[in-house]
mmCIF file of C-alpha atoms in Angstrom:
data_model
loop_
_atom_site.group_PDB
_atom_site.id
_atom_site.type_symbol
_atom_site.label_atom_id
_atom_site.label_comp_id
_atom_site.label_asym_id
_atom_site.label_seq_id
_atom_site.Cartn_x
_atom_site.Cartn_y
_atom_site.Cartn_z
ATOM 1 C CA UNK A 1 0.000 0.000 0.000
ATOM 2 C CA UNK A 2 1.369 3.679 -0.699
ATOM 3 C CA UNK A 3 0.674 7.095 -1.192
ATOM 4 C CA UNK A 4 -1.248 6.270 -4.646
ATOM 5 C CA UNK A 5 -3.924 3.571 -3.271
ATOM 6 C CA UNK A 6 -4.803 6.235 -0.264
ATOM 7 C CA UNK A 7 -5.616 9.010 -2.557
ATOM 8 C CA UNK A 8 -7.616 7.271 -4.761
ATOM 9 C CA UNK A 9 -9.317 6.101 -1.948
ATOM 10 C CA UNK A 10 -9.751 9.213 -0.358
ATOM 11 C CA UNK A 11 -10.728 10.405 -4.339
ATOM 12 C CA UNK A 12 -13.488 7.808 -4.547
ATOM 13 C CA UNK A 13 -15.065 9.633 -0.937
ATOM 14 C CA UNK A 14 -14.941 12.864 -2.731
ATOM 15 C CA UNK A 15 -16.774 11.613 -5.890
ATOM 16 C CA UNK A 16 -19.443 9.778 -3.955
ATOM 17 C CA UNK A 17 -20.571 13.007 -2.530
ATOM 18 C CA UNK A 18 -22.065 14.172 -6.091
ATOM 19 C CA UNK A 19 -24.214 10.778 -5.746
ATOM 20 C CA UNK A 20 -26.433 12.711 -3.183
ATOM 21 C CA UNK A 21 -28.143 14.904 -6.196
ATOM 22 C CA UNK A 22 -29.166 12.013 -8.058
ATOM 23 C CA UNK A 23 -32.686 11.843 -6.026
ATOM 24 C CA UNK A 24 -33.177 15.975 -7.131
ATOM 25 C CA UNK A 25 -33.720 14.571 -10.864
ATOM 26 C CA UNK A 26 -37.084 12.750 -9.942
ATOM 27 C CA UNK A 27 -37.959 16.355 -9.027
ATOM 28 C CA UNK A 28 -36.143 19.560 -9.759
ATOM 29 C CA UNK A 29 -39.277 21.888 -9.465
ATOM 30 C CA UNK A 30 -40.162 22.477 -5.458
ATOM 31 C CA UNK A 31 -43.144 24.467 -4.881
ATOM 32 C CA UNK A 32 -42.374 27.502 -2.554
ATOM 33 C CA UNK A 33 -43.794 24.989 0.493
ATOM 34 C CA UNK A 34 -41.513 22.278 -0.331
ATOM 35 C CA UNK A 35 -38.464 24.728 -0.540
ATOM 36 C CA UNK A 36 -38.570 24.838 3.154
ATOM 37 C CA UNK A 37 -38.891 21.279 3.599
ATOM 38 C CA UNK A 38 -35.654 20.569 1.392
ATOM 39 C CA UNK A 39 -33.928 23.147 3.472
ATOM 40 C CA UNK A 40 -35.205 21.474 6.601
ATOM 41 C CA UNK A 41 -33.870 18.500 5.730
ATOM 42 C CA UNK A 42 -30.897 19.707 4.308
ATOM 43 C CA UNK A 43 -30.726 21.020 8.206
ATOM 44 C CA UNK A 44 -31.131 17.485 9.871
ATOM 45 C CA UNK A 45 -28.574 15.921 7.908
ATOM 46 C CA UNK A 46 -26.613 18.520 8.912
ATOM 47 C CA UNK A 47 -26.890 17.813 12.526
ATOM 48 C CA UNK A 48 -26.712 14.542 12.296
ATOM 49 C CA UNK A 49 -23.926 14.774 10.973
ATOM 50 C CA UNK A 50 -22.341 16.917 13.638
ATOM 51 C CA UNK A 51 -23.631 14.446 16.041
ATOM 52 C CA UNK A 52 -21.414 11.660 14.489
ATOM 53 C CA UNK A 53 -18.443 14.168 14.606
ATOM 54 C CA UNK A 54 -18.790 15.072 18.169
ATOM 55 C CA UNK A 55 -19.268 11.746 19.337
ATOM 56 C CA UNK A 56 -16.051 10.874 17.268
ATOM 57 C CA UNK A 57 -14.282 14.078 18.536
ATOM 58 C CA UNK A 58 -14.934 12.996 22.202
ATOM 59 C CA UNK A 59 -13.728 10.059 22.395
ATOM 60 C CA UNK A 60 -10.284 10.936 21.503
ATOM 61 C CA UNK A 61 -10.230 14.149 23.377
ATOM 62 C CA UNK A 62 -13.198 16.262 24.927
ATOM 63 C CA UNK A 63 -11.392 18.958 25.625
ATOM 64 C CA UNK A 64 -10.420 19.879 22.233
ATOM 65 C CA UNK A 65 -13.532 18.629 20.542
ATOM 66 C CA UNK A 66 -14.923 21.555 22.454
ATOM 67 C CA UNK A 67 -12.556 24.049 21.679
ATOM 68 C CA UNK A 68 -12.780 23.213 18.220
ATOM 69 C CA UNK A 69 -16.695 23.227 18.268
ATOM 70 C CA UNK A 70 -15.975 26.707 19.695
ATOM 71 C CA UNK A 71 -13.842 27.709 17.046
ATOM 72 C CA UNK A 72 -16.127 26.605 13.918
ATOM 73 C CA UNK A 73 -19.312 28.539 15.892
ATOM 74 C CA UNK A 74 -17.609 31.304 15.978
ATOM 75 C CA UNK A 75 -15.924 31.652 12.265
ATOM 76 C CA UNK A 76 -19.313 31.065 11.192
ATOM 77 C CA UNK A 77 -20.445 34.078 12.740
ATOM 78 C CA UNK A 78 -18.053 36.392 12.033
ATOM 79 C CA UNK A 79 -18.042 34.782 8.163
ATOM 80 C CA UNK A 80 -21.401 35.215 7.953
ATOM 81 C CA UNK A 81 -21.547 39.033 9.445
ATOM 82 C CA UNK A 82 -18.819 39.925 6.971
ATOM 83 C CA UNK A 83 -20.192 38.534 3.953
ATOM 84 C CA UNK A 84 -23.238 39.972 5.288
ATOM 85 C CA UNK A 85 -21.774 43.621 4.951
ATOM 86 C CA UNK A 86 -21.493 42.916 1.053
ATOM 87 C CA UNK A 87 -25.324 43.749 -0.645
ATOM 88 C CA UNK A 88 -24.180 41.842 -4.036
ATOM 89 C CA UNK A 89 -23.241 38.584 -2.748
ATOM 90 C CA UNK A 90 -23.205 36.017 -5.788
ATOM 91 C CA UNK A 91 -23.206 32.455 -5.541
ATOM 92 C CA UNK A 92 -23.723 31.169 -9.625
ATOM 93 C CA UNK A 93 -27.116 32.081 -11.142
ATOM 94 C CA UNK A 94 -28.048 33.065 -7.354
ATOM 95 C CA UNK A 95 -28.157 36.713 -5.697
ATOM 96 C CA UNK A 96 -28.593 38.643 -2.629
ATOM 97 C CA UNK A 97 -29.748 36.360 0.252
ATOM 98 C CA UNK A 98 -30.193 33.332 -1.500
ATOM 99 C CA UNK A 99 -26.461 33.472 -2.700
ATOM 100 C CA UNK A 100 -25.651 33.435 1.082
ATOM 101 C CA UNK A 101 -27.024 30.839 2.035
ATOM 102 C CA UNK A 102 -25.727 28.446 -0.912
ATOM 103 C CA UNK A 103 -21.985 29.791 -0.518
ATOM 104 C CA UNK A 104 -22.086 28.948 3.343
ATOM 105 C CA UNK A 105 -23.337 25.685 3.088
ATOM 106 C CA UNK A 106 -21.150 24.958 0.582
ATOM 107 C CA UNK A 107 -18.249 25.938 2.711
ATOM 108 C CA UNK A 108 -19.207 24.490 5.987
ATOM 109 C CA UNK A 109 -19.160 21.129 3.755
ATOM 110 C CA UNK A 110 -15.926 21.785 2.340
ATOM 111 C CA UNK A 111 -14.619 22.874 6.155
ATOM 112 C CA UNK A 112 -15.814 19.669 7.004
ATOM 113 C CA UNK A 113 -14.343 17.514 4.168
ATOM 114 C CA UNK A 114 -10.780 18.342 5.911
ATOM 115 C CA UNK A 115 -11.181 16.684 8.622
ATOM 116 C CA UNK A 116 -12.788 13.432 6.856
ATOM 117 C CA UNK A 117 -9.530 13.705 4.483
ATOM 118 C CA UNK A 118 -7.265 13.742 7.679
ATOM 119 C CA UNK A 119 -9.495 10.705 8.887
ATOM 120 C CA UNK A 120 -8.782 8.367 5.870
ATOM 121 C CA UNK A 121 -5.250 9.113 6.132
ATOM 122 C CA UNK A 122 -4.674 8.514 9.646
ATOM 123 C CA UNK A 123 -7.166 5.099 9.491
ATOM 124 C CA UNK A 124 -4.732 4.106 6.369
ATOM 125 C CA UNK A 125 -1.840 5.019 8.498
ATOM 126 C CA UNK A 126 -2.965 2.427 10.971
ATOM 127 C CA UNK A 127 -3.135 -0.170 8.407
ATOM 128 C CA UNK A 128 -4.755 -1.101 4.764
ATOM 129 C CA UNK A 129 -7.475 -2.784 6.280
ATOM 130 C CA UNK A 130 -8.668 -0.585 8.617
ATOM 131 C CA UNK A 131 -8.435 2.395 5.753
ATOM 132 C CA UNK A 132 -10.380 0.660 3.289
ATOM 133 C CA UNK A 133 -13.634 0.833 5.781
ATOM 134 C CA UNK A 134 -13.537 3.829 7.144
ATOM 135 C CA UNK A 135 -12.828 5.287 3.409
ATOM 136 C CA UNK A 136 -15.738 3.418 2.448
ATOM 137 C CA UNK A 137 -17.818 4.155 5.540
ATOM 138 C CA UNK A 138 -17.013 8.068 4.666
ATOM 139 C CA UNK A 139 -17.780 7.997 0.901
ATOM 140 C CA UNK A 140 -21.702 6.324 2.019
ATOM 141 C CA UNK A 141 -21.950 8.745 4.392
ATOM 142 C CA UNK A 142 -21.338 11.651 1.987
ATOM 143 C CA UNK A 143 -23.632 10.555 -0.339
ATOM 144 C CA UNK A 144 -26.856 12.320 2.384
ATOM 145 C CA UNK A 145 -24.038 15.492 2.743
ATOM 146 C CA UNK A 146 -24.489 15.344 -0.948
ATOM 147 C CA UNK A 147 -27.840 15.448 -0.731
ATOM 148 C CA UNK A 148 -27.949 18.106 1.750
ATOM 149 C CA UNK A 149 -25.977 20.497 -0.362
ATOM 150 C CA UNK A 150 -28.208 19.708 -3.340
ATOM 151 C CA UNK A 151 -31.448 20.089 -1.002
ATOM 152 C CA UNK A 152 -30.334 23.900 -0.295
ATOM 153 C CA UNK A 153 -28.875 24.809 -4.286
ATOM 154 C CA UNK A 154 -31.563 22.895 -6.262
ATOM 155 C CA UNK A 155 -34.531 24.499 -5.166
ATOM 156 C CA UNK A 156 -33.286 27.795 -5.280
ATOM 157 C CA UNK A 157 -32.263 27.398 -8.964
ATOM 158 C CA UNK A 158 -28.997 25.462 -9.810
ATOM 159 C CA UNK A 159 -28.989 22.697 -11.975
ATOM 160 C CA UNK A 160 -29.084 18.939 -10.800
ATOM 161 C CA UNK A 161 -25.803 18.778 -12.628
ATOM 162 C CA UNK A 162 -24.064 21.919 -10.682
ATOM 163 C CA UNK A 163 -25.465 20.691 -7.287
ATOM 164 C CA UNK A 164 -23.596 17.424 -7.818
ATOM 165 C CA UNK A 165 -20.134 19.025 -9.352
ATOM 166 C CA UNK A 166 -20.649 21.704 -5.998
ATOM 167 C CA UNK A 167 -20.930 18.512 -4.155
ATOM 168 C CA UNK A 168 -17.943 17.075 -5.180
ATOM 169 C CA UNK A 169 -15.699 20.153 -4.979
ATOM 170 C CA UNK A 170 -16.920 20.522 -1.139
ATOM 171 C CA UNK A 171 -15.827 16.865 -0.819
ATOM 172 C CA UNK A 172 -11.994 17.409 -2.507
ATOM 173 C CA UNK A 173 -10.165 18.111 0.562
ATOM 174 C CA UNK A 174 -10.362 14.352 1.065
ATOM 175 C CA UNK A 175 -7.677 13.171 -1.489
ATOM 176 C CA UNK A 176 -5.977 16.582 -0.619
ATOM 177 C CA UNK A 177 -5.307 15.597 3.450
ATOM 178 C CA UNK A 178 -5.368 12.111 3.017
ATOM 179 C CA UNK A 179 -1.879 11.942 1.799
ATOM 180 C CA UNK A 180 -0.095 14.219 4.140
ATOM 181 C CA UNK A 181 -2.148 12.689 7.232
ATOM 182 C CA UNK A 182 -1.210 9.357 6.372
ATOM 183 C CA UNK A 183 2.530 10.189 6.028
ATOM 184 C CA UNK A 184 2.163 12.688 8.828
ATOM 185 C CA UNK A 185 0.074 10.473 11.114
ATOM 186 C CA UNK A 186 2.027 11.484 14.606
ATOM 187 C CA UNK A 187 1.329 14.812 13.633
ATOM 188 C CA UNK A 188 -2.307 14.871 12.425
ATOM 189 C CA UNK A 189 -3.390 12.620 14.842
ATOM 190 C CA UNK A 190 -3.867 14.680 17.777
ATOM 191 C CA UNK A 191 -5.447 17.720 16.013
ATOM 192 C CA UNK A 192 -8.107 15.779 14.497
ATOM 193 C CA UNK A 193 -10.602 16.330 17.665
ATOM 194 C CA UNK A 194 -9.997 20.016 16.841
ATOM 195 C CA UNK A 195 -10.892 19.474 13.262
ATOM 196 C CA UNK A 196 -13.872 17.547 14.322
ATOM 197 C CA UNK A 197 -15.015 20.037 16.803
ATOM 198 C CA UNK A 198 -14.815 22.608 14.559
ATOM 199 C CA UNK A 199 -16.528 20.859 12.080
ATOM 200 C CA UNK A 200 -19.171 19.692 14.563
ATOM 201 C CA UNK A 201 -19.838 23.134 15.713
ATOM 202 C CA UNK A 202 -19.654 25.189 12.006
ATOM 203 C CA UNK A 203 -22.716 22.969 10.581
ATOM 204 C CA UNK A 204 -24.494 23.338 13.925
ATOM 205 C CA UNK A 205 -24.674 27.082 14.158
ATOM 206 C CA UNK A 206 -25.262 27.024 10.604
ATOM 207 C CA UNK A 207 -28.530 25.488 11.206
ATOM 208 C CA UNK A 208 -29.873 27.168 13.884
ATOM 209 C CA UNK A 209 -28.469 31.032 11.835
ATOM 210 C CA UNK A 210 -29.113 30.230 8.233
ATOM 211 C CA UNK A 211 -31.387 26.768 7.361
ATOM 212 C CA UNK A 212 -34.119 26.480 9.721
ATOM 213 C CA UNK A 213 -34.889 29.998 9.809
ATOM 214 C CA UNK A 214 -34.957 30.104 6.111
ATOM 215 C CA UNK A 215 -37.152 26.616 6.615
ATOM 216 C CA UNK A 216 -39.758 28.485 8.792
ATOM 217 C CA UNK A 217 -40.732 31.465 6.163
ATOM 218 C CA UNK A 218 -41.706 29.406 3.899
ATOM 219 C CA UNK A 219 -42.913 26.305 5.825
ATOM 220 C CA UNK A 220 -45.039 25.855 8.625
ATOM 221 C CA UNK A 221 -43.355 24.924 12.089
ATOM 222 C CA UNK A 222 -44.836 21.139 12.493
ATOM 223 C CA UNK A 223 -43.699 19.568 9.074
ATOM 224 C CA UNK A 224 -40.171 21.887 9.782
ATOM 225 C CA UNK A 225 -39.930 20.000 12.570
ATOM 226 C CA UNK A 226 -40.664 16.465 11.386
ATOM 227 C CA UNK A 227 -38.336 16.996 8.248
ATOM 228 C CA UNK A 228 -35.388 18.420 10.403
ATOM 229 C CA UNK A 229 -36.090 15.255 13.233
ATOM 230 C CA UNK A 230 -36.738 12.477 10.229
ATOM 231 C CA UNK A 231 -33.571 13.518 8.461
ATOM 232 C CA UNK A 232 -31.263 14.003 11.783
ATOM 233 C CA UNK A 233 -32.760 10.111 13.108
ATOM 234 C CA UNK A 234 -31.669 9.037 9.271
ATOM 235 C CA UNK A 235 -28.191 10.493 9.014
ATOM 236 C CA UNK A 236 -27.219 8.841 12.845
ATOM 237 C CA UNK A 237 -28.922 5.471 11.900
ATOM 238 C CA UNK A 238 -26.348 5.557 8.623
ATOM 239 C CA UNK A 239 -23.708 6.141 11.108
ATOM 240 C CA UNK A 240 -24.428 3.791 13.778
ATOM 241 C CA UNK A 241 -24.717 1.004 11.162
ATOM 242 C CA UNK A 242 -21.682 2.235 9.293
ATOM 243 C CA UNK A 243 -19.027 2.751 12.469
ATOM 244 C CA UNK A 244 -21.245 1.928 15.092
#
């Protein structure tokens, strides 16, 4: 095993990521109702995500799980106040508030991605074996980020095609920290909980500043709700029964 078989591995996470628009092609036109259920959704994969990366983050160091969750909060606040500040925001074919939204959620996923990267290339580090599953356990699970990220852009008027490619570029940190972490792993190793953390904590405040009140203008509370809870019980079950 070298440096080669980890990045393609680590590639083959990224690219699995664009698998999550594939479901948007059955239906690319979402009545003004449904755009706040896709968002809500989007939302509880989001935290259920963050779930999975806490509970990862804490078992190999509380202390800086926190600190990192700490850290991600607060650079999406002060991201989001700056960019915020600038009236002709532009994400694509999207403007003004909308544009927003779809460039932070497409960088709180590519955050993110970093610290899955570093965690195929410390798992290969500790052997081919246990590389191979958590590379494959990573690229299911970001086939529903995938899906998140097309939930938000979709709707609000990219393509099924550009969801996927957006996807995939939030996803190609992977292959791009794999490699060092793996021939780094002594070094990498002990930041990870940080990188989790921060992680963790980015896509959390995310949802409670940006998706679910963008859910609740255009949806009512109760169906919010059950989206955000259905979505958050889905993305933890995928976990459980991939690394549980």
């Amino acid at each position: 095993m070298g440096v080669t078989t980890v990045f393609l591995a680590a590639l083959l996470t990224a690219l699995a990521t664009g698998l999550g628009a594939l479901p948007l092609l059955l239906g690319r036109r979402i009545e003004r109702g449904g755009l706040g259920l896709a968002t809500a959704l989007a939302a509880g994969f989001m935290v259920g995500a963050s779930v999975g990366l806490f509970w990862e983050g804490v078992g190999s160091s509380p202390a800086r799980t926190l600190a990192g969750a700490a850290l991600g909060a607060a650079f999406i606040i002060v991201t989001r106040r700056e960019l915020g500040h600038h009236r002709h925001v532009e994400f694509g074919a999207l403007r003004g508030a909308a544009a927003l939204g779809a460039l932070m959620i497409v960088g709180v996923m590519t955050l993110h991605s970093f610290t899955e990267g570093i965690g195929v290339g410390v798992s290969f580090g500790d052997g081919a074996a246990l590389g191979a599953v958590i590379a494959t356990a990573i690229a299911v699970h970001n086939i529903p980020e995938g899906l998140a990220i097309s939930l938000v852009l979709v709707p609000r008027g990219i393509s099924v095609a550009r969801a996927a490619a957006w996807s995939v570029f939030s996803s190609l940190p992977q292959p791009l920290m794999a490699v060092p972490a793996y021939l780094l792993v002594e070094w990498f190793e002990p930041i990870l909980p940080v990188g989790l953390g921060f992680a963790g904590g980015a896509m959390v405040w995310m949802v409670g500043a940006q998706l679910l009140p963008d859910a609740l203008r255009t949806s009512a509370p109760v169906p919010v709700a059950v989206a955000a809870t259905a979505a958050t019980a889905a993305m933890i079950a995928i976990q459980v029964a991939l690394l549980g």
